[in-house]
Structure formats: C-alpha cells, structure tokens
mmCIF file of C-alpha atoms in Angstrom:
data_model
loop_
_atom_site.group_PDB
_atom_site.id
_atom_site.type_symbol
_atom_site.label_atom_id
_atom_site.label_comp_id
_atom_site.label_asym_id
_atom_site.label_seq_id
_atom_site.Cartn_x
_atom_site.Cartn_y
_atom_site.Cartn_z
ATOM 1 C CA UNK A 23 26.634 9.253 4.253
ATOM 2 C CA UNK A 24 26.510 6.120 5.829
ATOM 3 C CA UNK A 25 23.200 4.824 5.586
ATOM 4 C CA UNK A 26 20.972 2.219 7.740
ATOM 5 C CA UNK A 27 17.654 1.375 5.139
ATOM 6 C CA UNK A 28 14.543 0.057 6.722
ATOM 7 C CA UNK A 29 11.848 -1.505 4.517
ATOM 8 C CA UNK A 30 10.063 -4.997 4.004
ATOM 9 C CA UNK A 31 7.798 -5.433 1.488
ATOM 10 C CA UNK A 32 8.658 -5.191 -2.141
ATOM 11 C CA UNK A 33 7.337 -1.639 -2.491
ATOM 12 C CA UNK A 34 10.440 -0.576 -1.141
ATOM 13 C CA UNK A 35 13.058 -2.338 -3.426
ATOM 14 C CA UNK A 36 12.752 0.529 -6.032
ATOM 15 C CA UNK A 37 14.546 2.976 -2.881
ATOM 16 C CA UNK A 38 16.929 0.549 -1.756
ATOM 17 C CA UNK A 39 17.679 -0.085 -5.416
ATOM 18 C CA UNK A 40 18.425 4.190 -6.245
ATOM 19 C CA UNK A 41 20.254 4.205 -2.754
ATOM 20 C CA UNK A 42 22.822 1.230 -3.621
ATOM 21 C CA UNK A 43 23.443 2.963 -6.870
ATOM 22 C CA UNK A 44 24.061 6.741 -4.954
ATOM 23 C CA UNK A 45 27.065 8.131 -3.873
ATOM 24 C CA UNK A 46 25.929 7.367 -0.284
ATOM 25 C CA UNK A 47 27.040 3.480 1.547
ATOM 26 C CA UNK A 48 24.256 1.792 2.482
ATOM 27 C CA UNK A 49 26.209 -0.497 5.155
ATOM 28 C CA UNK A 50 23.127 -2.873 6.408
ATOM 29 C CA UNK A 51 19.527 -3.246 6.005
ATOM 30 C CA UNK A 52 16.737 -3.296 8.929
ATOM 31 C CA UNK A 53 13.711 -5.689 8.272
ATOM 32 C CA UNK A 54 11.143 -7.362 9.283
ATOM 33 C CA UNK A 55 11.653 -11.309 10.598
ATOM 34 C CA UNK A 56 10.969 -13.885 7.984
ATOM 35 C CA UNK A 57 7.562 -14.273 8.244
ATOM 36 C CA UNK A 58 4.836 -17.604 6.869
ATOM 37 C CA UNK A 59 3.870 -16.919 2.887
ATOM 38 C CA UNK A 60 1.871 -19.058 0.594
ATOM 39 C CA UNK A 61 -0.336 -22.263 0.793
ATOM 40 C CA UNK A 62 1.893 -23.893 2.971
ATOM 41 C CA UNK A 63 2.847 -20.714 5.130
ATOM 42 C CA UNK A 64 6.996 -21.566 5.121
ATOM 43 C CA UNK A 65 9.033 -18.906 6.585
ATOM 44 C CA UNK A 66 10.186 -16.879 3.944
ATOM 45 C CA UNK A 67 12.335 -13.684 3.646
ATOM 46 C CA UNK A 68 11.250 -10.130 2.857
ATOM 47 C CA UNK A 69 12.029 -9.068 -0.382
ATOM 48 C CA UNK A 70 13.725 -6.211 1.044
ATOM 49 C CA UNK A 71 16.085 -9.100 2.784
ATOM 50 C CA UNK A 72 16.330 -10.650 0.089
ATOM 51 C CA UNK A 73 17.717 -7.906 -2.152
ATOM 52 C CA UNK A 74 20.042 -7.318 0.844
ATOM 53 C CA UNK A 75 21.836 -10.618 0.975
ATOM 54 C CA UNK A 76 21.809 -10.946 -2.817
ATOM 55 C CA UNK A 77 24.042 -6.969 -2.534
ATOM 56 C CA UNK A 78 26.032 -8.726 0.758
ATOM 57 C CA UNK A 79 24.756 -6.454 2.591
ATOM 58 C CA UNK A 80 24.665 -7.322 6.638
ATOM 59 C CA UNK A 81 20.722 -7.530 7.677
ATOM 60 C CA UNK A 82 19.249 -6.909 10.903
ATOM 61 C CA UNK A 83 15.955 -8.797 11.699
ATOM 62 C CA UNK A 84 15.190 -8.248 15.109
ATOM 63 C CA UNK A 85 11.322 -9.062 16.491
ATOM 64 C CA UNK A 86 12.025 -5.798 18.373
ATOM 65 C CA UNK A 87 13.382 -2.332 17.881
ATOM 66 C CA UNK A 88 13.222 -2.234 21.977
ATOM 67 C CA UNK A 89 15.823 -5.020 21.807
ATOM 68 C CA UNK A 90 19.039 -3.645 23.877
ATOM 69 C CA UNK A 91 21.113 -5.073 20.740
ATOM 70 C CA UNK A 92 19.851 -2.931 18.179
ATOM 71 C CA UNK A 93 20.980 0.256 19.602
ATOM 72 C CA UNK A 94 24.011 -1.078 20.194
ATOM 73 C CA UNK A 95 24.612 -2.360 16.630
ATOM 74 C CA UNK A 96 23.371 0.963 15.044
ATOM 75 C CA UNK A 97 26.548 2.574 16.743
ATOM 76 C CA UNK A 98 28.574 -0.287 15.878
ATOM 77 C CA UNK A 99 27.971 0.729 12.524
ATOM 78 C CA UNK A 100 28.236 4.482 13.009
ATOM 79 C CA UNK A 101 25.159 5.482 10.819
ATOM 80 C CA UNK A 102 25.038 8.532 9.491
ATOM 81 C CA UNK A 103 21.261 8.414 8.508
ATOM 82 C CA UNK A 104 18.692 5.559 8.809
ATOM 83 C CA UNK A 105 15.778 6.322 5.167
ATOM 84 C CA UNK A 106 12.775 4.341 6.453
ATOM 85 C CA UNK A 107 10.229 2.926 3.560
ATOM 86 C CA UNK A 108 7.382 0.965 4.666
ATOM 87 C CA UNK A 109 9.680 -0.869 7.459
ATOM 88 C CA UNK A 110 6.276 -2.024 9.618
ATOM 89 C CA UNK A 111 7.174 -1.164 13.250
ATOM 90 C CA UNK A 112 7.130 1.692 14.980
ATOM 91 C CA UNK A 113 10.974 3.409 16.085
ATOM 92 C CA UNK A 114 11.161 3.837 19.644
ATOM 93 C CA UNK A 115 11.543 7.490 20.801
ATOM 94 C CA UNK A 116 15.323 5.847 22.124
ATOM 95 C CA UNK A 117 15.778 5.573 18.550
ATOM 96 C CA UNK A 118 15.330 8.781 17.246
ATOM 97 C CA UNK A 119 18.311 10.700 17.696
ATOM 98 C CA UNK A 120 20.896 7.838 17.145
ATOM 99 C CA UNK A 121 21.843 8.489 13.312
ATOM 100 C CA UNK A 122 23.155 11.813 12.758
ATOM 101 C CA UNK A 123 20.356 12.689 10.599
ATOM 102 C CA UNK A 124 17.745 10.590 11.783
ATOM 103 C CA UNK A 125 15.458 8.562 10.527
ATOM 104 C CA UNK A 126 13.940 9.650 7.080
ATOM 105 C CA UNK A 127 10.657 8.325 5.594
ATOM 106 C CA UNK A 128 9.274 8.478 2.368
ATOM 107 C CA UNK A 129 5.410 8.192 2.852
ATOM 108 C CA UNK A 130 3.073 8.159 0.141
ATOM 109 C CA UNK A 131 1.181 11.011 0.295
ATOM 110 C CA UNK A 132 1.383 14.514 0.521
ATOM 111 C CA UNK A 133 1.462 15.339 4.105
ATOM 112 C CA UNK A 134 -0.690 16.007 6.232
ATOM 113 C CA UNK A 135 -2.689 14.017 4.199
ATOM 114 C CA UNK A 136 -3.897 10.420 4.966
ATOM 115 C CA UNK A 137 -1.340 10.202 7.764
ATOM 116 C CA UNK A 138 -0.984 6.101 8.608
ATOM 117 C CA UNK A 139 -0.622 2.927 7.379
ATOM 118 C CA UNK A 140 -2.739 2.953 4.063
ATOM 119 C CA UNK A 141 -2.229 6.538 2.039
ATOM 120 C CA UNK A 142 -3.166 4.777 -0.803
ATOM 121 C CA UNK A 143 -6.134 3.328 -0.394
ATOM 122 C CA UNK A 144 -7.341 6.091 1.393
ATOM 123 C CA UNK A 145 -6.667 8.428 -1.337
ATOM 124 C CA UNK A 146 -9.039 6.122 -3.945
ATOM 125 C CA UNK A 147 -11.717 5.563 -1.494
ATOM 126 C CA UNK A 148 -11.730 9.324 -1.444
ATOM 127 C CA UNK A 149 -11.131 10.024 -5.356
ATOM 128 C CA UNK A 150 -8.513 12.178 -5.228
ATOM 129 C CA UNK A 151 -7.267 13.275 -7.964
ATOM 130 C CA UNK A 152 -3.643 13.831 -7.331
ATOM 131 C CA UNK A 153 -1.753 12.432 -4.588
ATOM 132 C CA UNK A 154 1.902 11.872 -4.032
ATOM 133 C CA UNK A 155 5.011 11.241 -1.635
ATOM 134 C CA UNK A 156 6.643 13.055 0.880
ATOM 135 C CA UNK A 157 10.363 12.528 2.290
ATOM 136 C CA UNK A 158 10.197 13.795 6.253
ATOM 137 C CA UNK A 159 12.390 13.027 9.723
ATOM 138 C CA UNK A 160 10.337 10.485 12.113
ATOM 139 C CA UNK A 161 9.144 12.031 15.198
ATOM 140 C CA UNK A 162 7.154 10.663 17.928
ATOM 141 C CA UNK A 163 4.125 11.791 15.896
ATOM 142 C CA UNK A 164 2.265 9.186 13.540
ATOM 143 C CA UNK A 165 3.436 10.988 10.241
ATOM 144 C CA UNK A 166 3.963 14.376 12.053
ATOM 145 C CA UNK A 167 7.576 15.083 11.607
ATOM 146 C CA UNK A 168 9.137 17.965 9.408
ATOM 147 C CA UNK A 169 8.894 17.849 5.325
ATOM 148 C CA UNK A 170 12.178 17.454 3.681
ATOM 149 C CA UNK A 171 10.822 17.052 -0.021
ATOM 150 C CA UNK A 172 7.227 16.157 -1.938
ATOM 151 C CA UNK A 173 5.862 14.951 -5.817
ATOM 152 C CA UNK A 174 2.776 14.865 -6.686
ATOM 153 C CA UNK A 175 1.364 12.301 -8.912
ATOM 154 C CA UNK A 176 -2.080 12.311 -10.839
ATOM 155 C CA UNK A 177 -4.628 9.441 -10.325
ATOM 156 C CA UNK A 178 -5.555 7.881 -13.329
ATOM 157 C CA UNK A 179 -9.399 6.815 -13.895
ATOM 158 C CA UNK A 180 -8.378 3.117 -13.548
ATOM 159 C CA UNK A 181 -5.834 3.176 -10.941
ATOM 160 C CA UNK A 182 -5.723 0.266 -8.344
ATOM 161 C CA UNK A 183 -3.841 0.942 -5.126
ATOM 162 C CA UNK A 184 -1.317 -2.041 -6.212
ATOM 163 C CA UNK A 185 -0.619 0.528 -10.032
ATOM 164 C CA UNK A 186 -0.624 4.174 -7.951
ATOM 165 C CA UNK A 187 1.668 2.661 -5.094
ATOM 166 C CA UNK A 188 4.227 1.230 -8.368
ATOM 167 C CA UNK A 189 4.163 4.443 -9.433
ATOM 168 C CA UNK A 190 5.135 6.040 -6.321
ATOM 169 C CA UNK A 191 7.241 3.718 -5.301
ATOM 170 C CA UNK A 192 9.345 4.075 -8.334
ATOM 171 C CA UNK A 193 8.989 8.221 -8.300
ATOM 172 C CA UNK A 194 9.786 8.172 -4.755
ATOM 173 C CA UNK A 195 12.801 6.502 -4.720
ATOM 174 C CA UNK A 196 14.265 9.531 -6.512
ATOM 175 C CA UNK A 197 12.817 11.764 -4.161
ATOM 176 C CA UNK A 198 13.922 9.642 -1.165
ATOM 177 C CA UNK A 199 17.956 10.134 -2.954
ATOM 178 C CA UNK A 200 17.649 13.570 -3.698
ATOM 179 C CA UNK A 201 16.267 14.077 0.076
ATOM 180 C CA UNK A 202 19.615 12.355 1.514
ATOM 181 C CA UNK A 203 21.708 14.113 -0.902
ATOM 182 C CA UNK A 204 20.451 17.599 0.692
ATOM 183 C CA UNK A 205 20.999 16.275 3.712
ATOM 184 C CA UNK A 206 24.257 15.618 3.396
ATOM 185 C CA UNK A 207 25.102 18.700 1.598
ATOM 186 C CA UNK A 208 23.309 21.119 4.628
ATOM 187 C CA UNK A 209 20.991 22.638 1.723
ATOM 188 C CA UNK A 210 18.020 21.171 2.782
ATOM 189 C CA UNK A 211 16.016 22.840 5.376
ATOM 190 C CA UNK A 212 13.054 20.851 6.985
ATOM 191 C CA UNK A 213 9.137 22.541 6.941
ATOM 192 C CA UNK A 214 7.163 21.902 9.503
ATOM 193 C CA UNK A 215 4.026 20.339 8.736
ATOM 194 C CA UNK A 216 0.956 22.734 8.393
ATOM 195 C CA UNK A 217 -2.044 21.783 11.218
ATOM 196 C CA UNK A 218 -4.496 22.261 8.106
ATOM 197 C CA UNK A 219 -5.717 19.059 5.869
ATOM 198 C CA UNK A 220 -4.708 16.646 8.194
ATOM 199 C CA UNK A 221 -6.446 13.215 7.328
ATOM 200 C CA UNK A 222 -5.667 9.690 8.326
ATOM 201 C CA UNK A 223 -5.231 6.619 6.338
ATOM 202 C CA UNK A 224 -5.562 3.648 8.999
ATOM 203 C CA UNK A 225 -4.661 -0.012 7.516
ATOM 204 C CA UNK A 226 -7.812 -1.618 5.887
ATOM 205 C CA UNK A 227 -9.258 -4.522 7.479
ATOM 206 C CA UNK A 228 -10.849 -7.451 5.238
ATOM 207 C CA UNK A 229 -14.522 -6.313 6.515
ATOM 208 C CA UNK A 230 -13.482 -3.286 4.487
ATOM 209 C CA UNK A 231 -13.210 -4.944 1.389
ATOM 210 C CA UNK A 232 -16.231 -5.592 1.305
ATOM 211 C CA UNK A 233 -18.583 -3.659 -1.514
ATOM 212 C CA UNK A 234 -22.274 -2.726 -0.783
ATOM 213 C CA UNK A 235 -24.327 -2.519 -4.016
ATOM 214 C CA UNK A 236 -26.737 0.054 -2.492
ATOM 215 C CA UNK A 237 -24.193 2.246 -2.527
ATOM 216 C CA UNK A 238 -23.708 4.319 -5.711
ATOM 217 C CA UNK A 239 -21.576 2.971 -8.289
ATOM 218 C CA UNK A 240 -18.840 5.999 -7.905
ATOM 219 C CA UNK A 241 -18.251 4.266 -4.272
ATOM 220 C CA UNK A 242 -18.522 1.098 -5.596
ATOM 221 C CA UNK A 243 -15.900 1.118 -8.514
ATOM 222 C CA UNK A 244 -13.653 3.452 -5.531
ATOM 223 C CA UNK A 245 -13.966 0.521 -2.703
ATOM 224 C CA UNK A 246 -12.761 -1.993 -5.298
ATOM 225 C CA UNK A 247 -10.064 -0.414 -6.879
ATOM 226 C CA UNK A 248 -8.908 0.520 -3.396
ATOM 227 C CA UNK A 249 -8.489 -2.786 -1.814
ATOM 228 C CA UNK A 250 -7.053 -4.037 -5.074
ATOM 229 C CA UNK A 251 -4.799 -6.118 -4.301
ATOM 230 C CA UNK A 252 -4.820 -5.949 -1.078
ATOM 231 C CA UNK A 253 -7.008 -6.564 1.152
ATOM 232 C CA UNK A 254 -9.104 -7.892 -1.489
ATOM 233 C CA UNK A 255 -12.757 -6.615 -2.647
ATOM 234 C CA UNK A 256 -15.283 -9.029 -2.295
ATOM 235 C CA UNK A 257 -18.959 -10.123 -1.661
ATOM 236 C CA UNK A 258 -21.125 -13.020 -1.318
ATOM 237 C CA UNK A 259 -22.640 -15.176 -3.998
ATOM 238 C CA UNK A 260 -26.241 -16.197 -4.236
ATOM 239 C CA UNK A 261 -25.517 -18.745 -1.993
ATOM 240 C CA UNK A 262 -23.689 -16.780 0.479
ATOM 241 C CA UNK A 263 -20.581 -18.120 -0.057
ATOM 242 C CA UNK A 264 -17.886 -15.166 -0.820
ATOM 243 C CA UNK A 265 -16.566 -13.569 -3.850
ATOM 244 C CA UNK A 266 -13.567 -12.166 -4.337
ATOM 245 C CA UNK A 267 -13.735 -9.695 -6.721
ATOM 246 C CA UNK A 268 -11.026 -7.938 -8.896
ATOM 247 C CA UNK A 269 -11.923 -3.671 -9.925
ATOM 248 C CA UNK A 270 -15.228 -3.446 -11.669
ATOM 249 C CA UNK A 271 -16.302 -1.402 -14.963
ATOM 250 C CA UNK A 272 -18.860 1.286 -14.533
ATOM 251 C CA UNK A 273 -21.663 1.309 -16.711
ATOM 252 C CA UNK A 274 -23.548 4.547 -16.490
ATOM 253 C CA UNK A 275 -26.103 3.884 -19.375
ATOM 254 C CA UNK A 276 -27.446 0.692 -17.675
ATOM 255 C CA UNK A 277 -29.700 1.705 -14.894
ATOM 256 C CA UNK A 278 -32.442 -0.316 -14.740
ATOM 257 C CA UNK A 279 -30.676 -3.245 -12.463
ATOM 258 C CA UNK A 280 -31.374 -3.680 -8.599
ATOM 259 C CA UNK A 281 -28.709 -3.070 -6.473
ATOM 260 C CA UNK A 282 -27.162 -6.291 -6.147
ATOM 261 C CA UNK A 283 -29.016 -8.073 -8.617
ATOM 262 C CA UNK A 284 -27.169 -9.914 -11.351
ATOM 263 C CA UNK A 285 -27.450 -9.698 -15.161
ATOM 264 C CA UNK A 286 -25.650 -12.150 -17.389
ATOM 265 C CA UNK A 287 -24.863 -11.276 -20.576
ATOM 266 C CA UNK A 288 -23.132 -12.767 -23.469
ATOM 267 C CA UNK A 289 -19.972 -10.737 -23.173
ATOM 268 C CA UNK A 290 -20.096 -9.003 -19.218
ATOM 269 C CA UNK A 291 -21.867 -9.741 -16.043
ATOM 270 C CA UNK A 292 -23.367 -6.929 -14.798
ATOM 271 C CA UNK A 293 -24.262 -5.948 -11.035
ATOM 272 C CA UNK A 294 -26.550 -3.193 -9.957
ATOM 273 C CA UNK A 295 -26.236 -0.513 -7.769
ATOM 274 C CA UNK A 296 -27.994 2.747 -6.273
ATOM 275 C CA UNK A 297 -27.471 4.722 -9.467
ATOM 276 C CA UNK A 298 -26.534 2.402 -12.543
ATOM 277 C CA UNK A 299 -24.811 -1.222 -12.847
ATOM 278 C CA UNK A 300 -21.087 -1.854 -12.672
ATOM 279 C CA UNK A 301 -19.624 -4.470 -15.099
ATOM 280 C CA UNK A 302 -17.654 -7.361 -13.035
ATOM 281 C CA UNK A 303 -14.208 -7.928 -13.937
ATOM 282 C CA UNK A 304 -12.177 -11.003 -12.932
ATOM 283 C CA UNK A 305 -14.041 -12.616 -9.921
ATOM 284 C CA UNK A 306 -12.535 -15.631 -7.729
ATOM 285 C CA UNK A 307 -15.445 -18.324 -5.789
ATOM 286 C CA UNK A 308 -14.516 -19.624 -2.688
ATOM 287 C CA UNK A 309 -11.106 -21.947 -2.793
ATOM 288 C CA UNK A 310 -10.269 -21.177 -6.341
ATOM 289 C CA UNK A 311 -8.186 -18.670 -8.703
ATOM 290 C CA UNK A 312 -9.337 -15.733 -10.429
ATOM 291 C CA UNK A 313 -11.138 -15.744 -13.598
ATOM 292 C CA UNK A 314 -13.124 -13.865 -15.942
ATOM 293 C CA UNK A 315 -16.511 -13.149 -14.497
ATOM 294 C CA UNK A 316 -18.379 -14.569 -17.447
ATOM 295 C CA UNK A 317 -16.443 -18.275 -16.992
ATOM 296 C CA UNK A 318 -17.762 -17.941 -13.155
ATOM 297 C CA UNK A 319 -20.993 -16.619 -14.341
ATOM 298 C CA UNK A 320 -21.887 -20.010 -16.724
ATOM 299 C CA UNK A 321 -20.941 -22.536 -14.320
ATOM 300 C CA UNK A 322 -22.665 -21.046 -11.379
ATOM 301 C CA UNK A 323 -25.592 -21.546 -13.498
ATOM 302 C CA UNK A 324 -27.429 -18.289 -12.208
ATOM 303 C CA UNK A 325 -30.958 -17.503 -12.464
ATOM 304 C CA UNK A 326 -32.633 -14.828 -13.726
ATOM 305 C CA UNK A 327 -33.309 -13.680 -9.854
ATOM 306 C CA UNK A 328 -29.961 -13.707 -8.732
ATOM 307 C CA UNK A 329 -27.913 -11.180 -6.326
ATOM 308 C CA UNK A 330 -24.913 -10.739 -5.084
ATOM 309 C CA UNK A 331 -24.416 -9.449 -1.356
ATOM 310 C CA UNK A 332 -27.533 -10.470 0.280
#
C-alpha cells in the first residue's frame, strides 16, 4: 500500500523505522511544525521529520489539518492508508475517509482502556500490571474506533513511563506492520470496541507531578515513576523552593519517619510517608542538573527537622 505516516515525537521512529523496511511505500510523512527546544528555545525539527528528510521522504508540516491544502495533497499522493503514531492533532472528520483504509493508530494501551493522551502514565498511577498496544481505524471518537490488532506487555516493578513506552514503542511497531499487512491482504476484520472497561488517560499537567508525602508510599513511588520523564515529579525543599525529583526507592522496613520529613543518611536520603519512607533517587534544585540525592543532601546542609513538601 501506499502509505501517509503521521507521528512527531521520537516514540514513533521505531514504526516509521519497521514501515520503511515493509513491503508497503511510505511516500511522505505528516508532522508536527518545527517547534522551540532547549535553553535557547530554536526552532527545531521533530524527530519524526527528521528521520523523514534523512529517508528523502517529502514531509508535510502544516499548523492545520483544516488547511484546504492538505486534503488536496493527500489525493495528490493517492494514499492508500494513513498509520497514525502519536501525530498530536486531532484528524478532522473531512479527513477520515480520504485514504482507502483510513487512518490507523497504534495507541498504547489495550482499548478501552486509558483512552487519551497519556495511556502510560495512567496505567502506573494505577499499577497495572499488564498493559499494552492496540492498532485501530480513527473515528470521530477519542480512541473509540474498531480494533484491528493488540499485545500485551507486563509492567515491571521499576518501570518509568519513559522504559514501558520504549518498550511499546518498539513491540508496537511490529504490531502496527502486521496490522497494515492484513489490511492489505482483506484478512483482517475490525472488532468493535466493547462499552465495558472504558477508562481515560488525559495528558498530565505539571501540578500533577507533584508527590504528596501523606500519601502512602505505594502512591508515592506510582506518581513518580509515572511522570518520569515527563512531566517531571517534584516537590519543594525546606525552603520552598522546588525539587525535581527522579523515581524513588521504597523502603518498607523504615517506618518511623513523618511524612515529609527528611532523614540523611550516609548512603540514601530518606523521605517519609503515610505508611513507611521512600529512599530519594537522583533529585535536581531549582536551575541545576540532576544528581544523586545524597550530593544535594550535603550541600543543602539540612537539619535534623527538615521536610520536604510543606
């Protein structure tokens, strides 16, 4: 087939990658306008564009899908099918029925679960144990179109949402090439999704980064983890100044720490919370990088009354 892919960030490399090495053409690339990154906030390319020009591959960039031009391109090119990964705008209803086949998307869950933005995150926060990704056509629906394919994958103890959403991305791709080679073929048939365990997995906001250490330390180690790396766990310091904060260590057999109270020790910093303290991991003060939590620890100087989220 002739195929349009739409993706941005670099979570979706891994299925443009498996698609440029199929039997199918991909014959351009829809992204996302270059966009300000880094300290000095240049314009830079997604890496999806990126890995587009280095292929030669023609790339569409357009601020809007609702642009008269796009349309009109898409038949220029006489798609066939348009596989969607993590593109970040919506496909106007116009849209829809313009490739043969549609638009596919591989979302990273098992559907209906944690419909939205943020599958991932949602799917720590909530400590599932297994999650995975699903290939389906986009509807009109957020998430609610027919299932063309699913994998499961099992969450590991440690898992950030940056490690599960590698795996998946990587996993997926296959599934997202296997999905477009049934399509082609006729021998896939689309399942309509079932109306029971529908959840929803809105993007999360920097306010929910944020961990509260009277909160058990299951929730604690979750929220962390979860907005690892983005968008960032953090708290305040004892001066109320904040603290970014990589995942934390829980430490069951130490329960006799304050919620938010602070315990230096030679080889871990330690935090309290509802049930027993977490151990911090890497931990990054206001304006600087990330380093171990015992470094920030020593030259913050801390007393022996010290908290952390006040």
């Amino acid at each position: 087939m002739r195929l349009l892919f739409a993706g941005t960030p670099e979570v979706a490399l891994p299925a443009l990658d498996a698609l440029l090495d199929s039997e199918h053409e991909v014959v351009a690339v829809l992204t996302r306008p270059d966009a300000p990154a880094g300290r000095g906030r240049r314009l830079a390319a997604s890496p999806v564009k990126e890995r587009a020009l280095e292929a030669g591959l023609p790339v569409l960039t357009p601020t809007s899908l609702r642009d008269e031009a796009v349309p009109l391109r898409l038949r220029e090119l006489e798609v066939d099918c348009a596989p969607v990964v993590a593109y970040g705008g919506l496909i106007p209803p116009s849209m829809l029925d313009l490739p043969t086949h549609g638009w596919i998307n591989l979302h990273f869950s098992v559907l209906p679960a944690w419909r939205g933005a943020a599958p991932v995150q949602h799917a720590l926060l909530a400590g599932d144990e297994v999650t995975g990704a699903t290939t389906f056509r986009i509807e009109q629906g957020l998430d609610t179109g027919p299932v063309l394919g699913t994998l499961t994958e099992r969450v590991l103890p440690a898992d950030t949402a940056g490690d599960l959403l590698e795996r998946l991305a990587s996993a997926g791709a296959g599934l997202l090439a296997a999905t477009l080679d049934g399509l082609a073929t006729g021998s896939l048939v689309p399942v309509a999704q079932t109306a029971e365990g529908v959840s929803h997995a809105p993007r999360l906001t920097t306010e929910d980064g944020r961990l509260r250490w009277e909160q058990p330390a299951l929730a604690v180690d979750r929220r962390a983890r979860a907005c690892t790396p983005a968008p960032g766990a953090w708290t305040t310091d004892p001066a109320g100044a904040r603290l970014k904060l990589g995942p934390v260590r829980p430490r069951p057999e130490v329960t006799d720490i304050e919620p938010g109270a602070v315990r230096v020790e030679r080889t871990e910093v330690l935090v309290g919370t509802a049930t027993h303290a977490v151990a911090l991991g890497e931990v990054a003060p206001a304006g600087r990088r990330m380093m171990a939590a015992t470094d920030w620890a020593r030259g913050a100087r801390l007393g022996s009354d010290a908290r952390l989220g006040s």
